[in-house]
Structure formats: structure tokens, C-alpha cells
Coordinates of C-alpha atoms in Angstrom, one line a residue:
M1 CA 91.5 49.2 90.2
D2 CA 88.4 48.9 88.0
Y3 CA 85.0 48.0 90.2
K4 CA 85.8 44.8 88.4
E5 CA 89.0 43.5 89.7
T6 CA 87.8 44.6 93.4
Y7 CA 85.6 42.6 94.1
E8 CA 86.8 39.8 92.5
K9 CA 90.0 40.4 94.9
I10 CA 86.7 41.0 97.7
L11 CA 85.6 37.5 96.4
E12 CA 88.9 35.8 96.6
E13 CA 89.5 36.6 100.1
Y14 CA 85.7 35.3 101.1
R15 CA 86.7 31.4 99.5
Q16 CA 89.9 31.9 101.0
V17 CA 88.5 32.9 104.8
F18 CA 85.6 30.0 104.1
E19 CA 88.1 27.3 103.1
R20 CA 90.0 27.9 105.6
V21 CA 87.3 28.1 108.8
D22 CA 87.5 24.6 111.0
Q23 CA 84.1 23.1 110.3
Q24 CA 84.6 20.4 113.2
N25 CA 84.5 24.2 115.2
M26 CA 81.5 25.7 113.2
R27 CA 79.3 22.4 114.0
E28 CA 80.7 22.5 117.5
F29 CA 79.0 26.6 117.6
I30 CA 76.1 25.5 115.8
D31 CA 75.5 22.6 118.5
E32 CA 75.8 24.5 120.9
V33 CA 73.5 27.6 119.1
K34 CA 71.0 24.7 119.2
A35 CA 71.2 23.5 122.2
H36 CA 70.4 26.6 124.6
D37 CA 66.8 28.6 124.2
R38 CA 67.8 31.6 125.7
I39 CA 70.1 33.3 124.5
F40 CA 72.8 36.8 124.9
L41 CA 74.3 38.5 122.5
I42 CA 76.9 41.2 122.5
G43 CA 78.9 42.8 119.4
V44 CA 80.8 46.1 118.5
G45 CA 81.1 48.4 115.0
R46 CA 79.6 46.5 111.7
E47 CA 81.1 43.8 114.0
G48 CA 78.0 44.5 116.2
M49 CA 76.0 44.9 113.4
A50 CA 76.6 41.5 112.0
T51 CA 75.7 39.6 115.1
R52 CA 73.0 41.8 115.6
A53 CA 71.9 41.2 111.8
F54 CA 72.0 37.3 114.0
A55 CA 70.1 37.7 116.8
M56 CA 67.5 39.1 114.7
R57 CA 67.5 36.0 112.8
L58 CA 67.7 32.8 115.9
M59 CA 64.4 35.3 117.6
H60 CA 62.7 34.3 114.2
M61 CA 63.5 31.0 115.1
G62 CA 61.7 31.0 118.0
K63 CA 64.1 31.2 120.7
E64 CA 64.7 33.7 123.1
I65 CA 67.0 36.5 122.7
H66 CA 68.6 39.3 124.4
W67 CA 71.3 41.7 122.5
I68 CA 73.0 42.9 125.9
W69 CA 72.9 46.5 126.1
D70 CA 68.9 46.8 125.3
D71 CA 67.1 47.7 127.6
T72 CA 65.0 45.0 128.1
T73 CA 67.2 42.7 128.3
P74 CA 66.8 40.7 131.3
S75 CA 69.6 39.5 133.8
I76 CA 71.9 36.3 132.7
G77 CA 72.5 33.0 134.9
E78 CA 73.0 29.6 134.3
G79 CA 72.0 28.0 130.6
D80 CA 72.1 31.1 129.2
L81 CA 74.7 31.4 126.1
L82 CA 76.5 34.4 125.9
I83 CA 78.0 35.0 121.9
A84 CA 79.8 37.8 122.1
T85 CA 82.1 38.9 118.9
L86 CA 85.1 40.6 118.9
G87 CA 87.3 40.8 116.1
D88 CA 91.0 41.1 117.9
G89 CA 90.2 39.4 120.9
R90 CA 90.7 42.4 122.9
I91 CA 87.8 44.8 123.3
G92 CA 87.9 45.6 127.1
H93 CA 84.3 46.6 128.1
I94 CA 83.2 43.1 126.1
N95 CA 85.9 41.1 127.8
Y96 CA 84.0 42.6 131.3
I97 CA 80.9 41.4 130.4
C98 CA 81.8 38.1 129.8
E99 CA 83.6 37.9 132.4
R100 CA 80.0 39.1 134.6
A101 CA 78.2 37.0 132.5
K102 CA 80.3 33.1 133.7
E103 CA 80.3 34.8 137.4
A104 CA 76.0 34.5 136.4
G105 CA 76.7 30.6 135.3
A106 CA 75.9 31.5 131.4
M107 CA 78.6 30.2 128.8
I108 CA 80.5 32.1 127.4
Y109 CA 81.0 31.2 122.8
V110 CA 83.5 34.2 121.1
V111 CA 83.5 34.4 118.1
T112 CA 86.9 36.2 116.7
G113 CA 89.6 36.4 114.6
S114 CA 91.8 36.6 117.0
P115 CA 92.2 33.3 119.4
S116 CA 94.8 34.6 121.1
G117 CA 93.2 38.1 122.5
D118 CA 91.6 38.0 126.2
T119 CA 89.4 37.4 126.2
A120 CA 89.4 34.0 124.1
K121 CA 92.0 32.3 125.8
N122 CA 91.2 33.7 129.5
V123 CA 87.0 34.1 130.1
A124 CA 85.7 32.0 127.3
D125 CA 84.3 28.5 127.3
K126 CA 84.9 28.0 123.2
V127 CA 85.8 29.8 120.6
F128 CA 84.1 29.8 117.5
F129 CA 87.2 31.0 115.0
V130 CA 86.7 33.0 111.2
P131 CA 90.3 33.3 109.6
A132 CA 89.4 36.4 108.5
A133 CA 91.7 40.1 108.3
V134 CA 90.5 42.1 111.1
Y135 CA 91.2 45.3 113.0
R136 CA 94.3 45.1 114.5
G137 CA 94.4 41.9 115.2
T138 CA 97.9 38.9 115.7
D139 CA 97.2 36.0 114.6
D140 CA 97.6 33.2 111.4
V141 CA 94.1 35.0 108.9
V142 CA 93.4 35.3 105.7
P143 CA 95.4 39.6 105.1
S144 CA 93.7 42.2 103.1
F145 CA 94.2 44.1 100.8
Q146 CA 90.3 46.0 102.7
P147 CA 90.5 48.4 105.1
M148 CA 90.5 47.8 108.6
G149 CA 88.3 44.5 109.4
N150 CA 85.3 44.9 106.5
L151 CA 86.4 41.2 105.4
F152 CA 85.9 40.1 109.4
E153 CA 83.0 41.7 109.4
Q154 CA 81.7 41.0 106.1
C155 CA 82.0 36.8 106.4
L156 CA 80.7 36.8 110.3
L157 CA 77.3 38.0 108.2
I158 CA 77.6 36.0 105.7
L159 CA 78.8 33.1 108.0
F160 CA 75.7 34.2 110.9
D161 CA 73.6 33.6 108.1
I162 CA 75.2 29.7 106.8
I163 CA 74.8 28.8 110.2
I164 CA 70.7 30.1 110.0
M165 CA 70.7 28.3 107.0
T166 CA 73.0 24.5 109.1
I167 CA 70.1 25.2 111.7
V168 CA 66.6 25.3 109.6
D169 CA 68.0 23.0 107.4
E170 CA 69.0 20.5 110.2
T171 CA 65.7 21.3 112.4
P172 CA 62.7 19.5 110.9
D173 CA 59.4 21.8 112.3
L174 CA 61.3 25.0 111.3
T175 CA 60.9 26.5 107.9
F176 CA 61.5 29.8 106.2
E177 CA 58.1 30.2 106.0
K178 CA 57.1 29.6 109.6
M179 CA 60.2 32.0 110.4
S180 CA 58.5 34.5 108.9
K181 CA 55.7 34.4 111.0
N182 CA 57.7 35.5 113.8
H183 CA 59.6 38.8 111.2
R184 CA 58.2 42.5 113.0
N185 CA 54.8 43.3 111.5
V186 CA 54.8 46.4 113.1
E187 CA 57.1 48.2 109.9

């Protein structure tokens, strides 16, 4: 397979995923993100990296953001939102964190490619379904020729960026220029 053939196949997979994303489901996720000023996030591996990028952009927007495993993460509680990404829906330690956060009164939003997974079915208050092939996934999603969870991870990053751009577009006092003032200046 040559380079052009490879990227064309990947772009076709993206198109299929984005066309299958339920717009109402995405709208509900956007509305919850907009409604919460204090948001905690968790994810592992490459999908965790996409989630950390999302956390950074939320911070740039002025929200109070915490990554679950940072040493400076405070307690979670009533009125807080926990966004957990777990592609296959059954990552034990993320499930455990979601259970503890729910017990503390936080809202749990699971972002997954496998809504039949235990955390989405048994712990989440709401689920944002990204219909892209995930590593060890079992749900009906867009299949991929790429290895493991590549398609889910890549689409997750792009969808999170689309969500940020949507929120900025819908928020009168928020601009990318204002967000850039929150960008780290000690690099």
C-alpha cells in the first residue's frame, strides 16, 4: 500500500465515523460541558492523550480543569463533571474512579466506542458514543484497517476539537484570542 492509498483509506474511515456520530448525542455532551465550570477528566493510553488535549483546551476556555492522576487534583463532588474516555468500555481502574466520583456526587459522562461496556451501562449518567473501531471493542462501529484503537483515538481528538470550536462559536464573550491568554507562558 502506498502513502496516498493509505491516507485516502484513513480519510474515508473518518468520513464514515463523522457521518455516524449522532448529532443529538454530541449536542447533549456539548451542553453538559458548557454547563459545568469544574470538570475532571480521565483516560489512558492514546485516547488519554486525546483527552488531555481536550482538558488543555477547556482550561484555555477558562474552566477549572483537573486531570484525575495529577498530584494537585482536589476532591470531586456535587456539581462537578467527570469525563471518562474508555474506548472499549471496560477499563477496570477507570470504572473504579467513576464509581468513587459518582459516590461523591459528581456527574459521570463516559465517552466510548463501546456503549455496551460496564462503565457506560452501569456507572455513567450519560454516554457520548463515538462509533469508531476500538481495541477490544464489541459494538457496531466503523471498522478500520488501522491497528488496535487508532480510528477511535484519532476521531476522538478531532471530535474534541470540533466541540471546543462549537462552544467558542456559541459563547459570545469567548474567542480564540481570549483563550490564547490562558496558554502556558513558561515554555
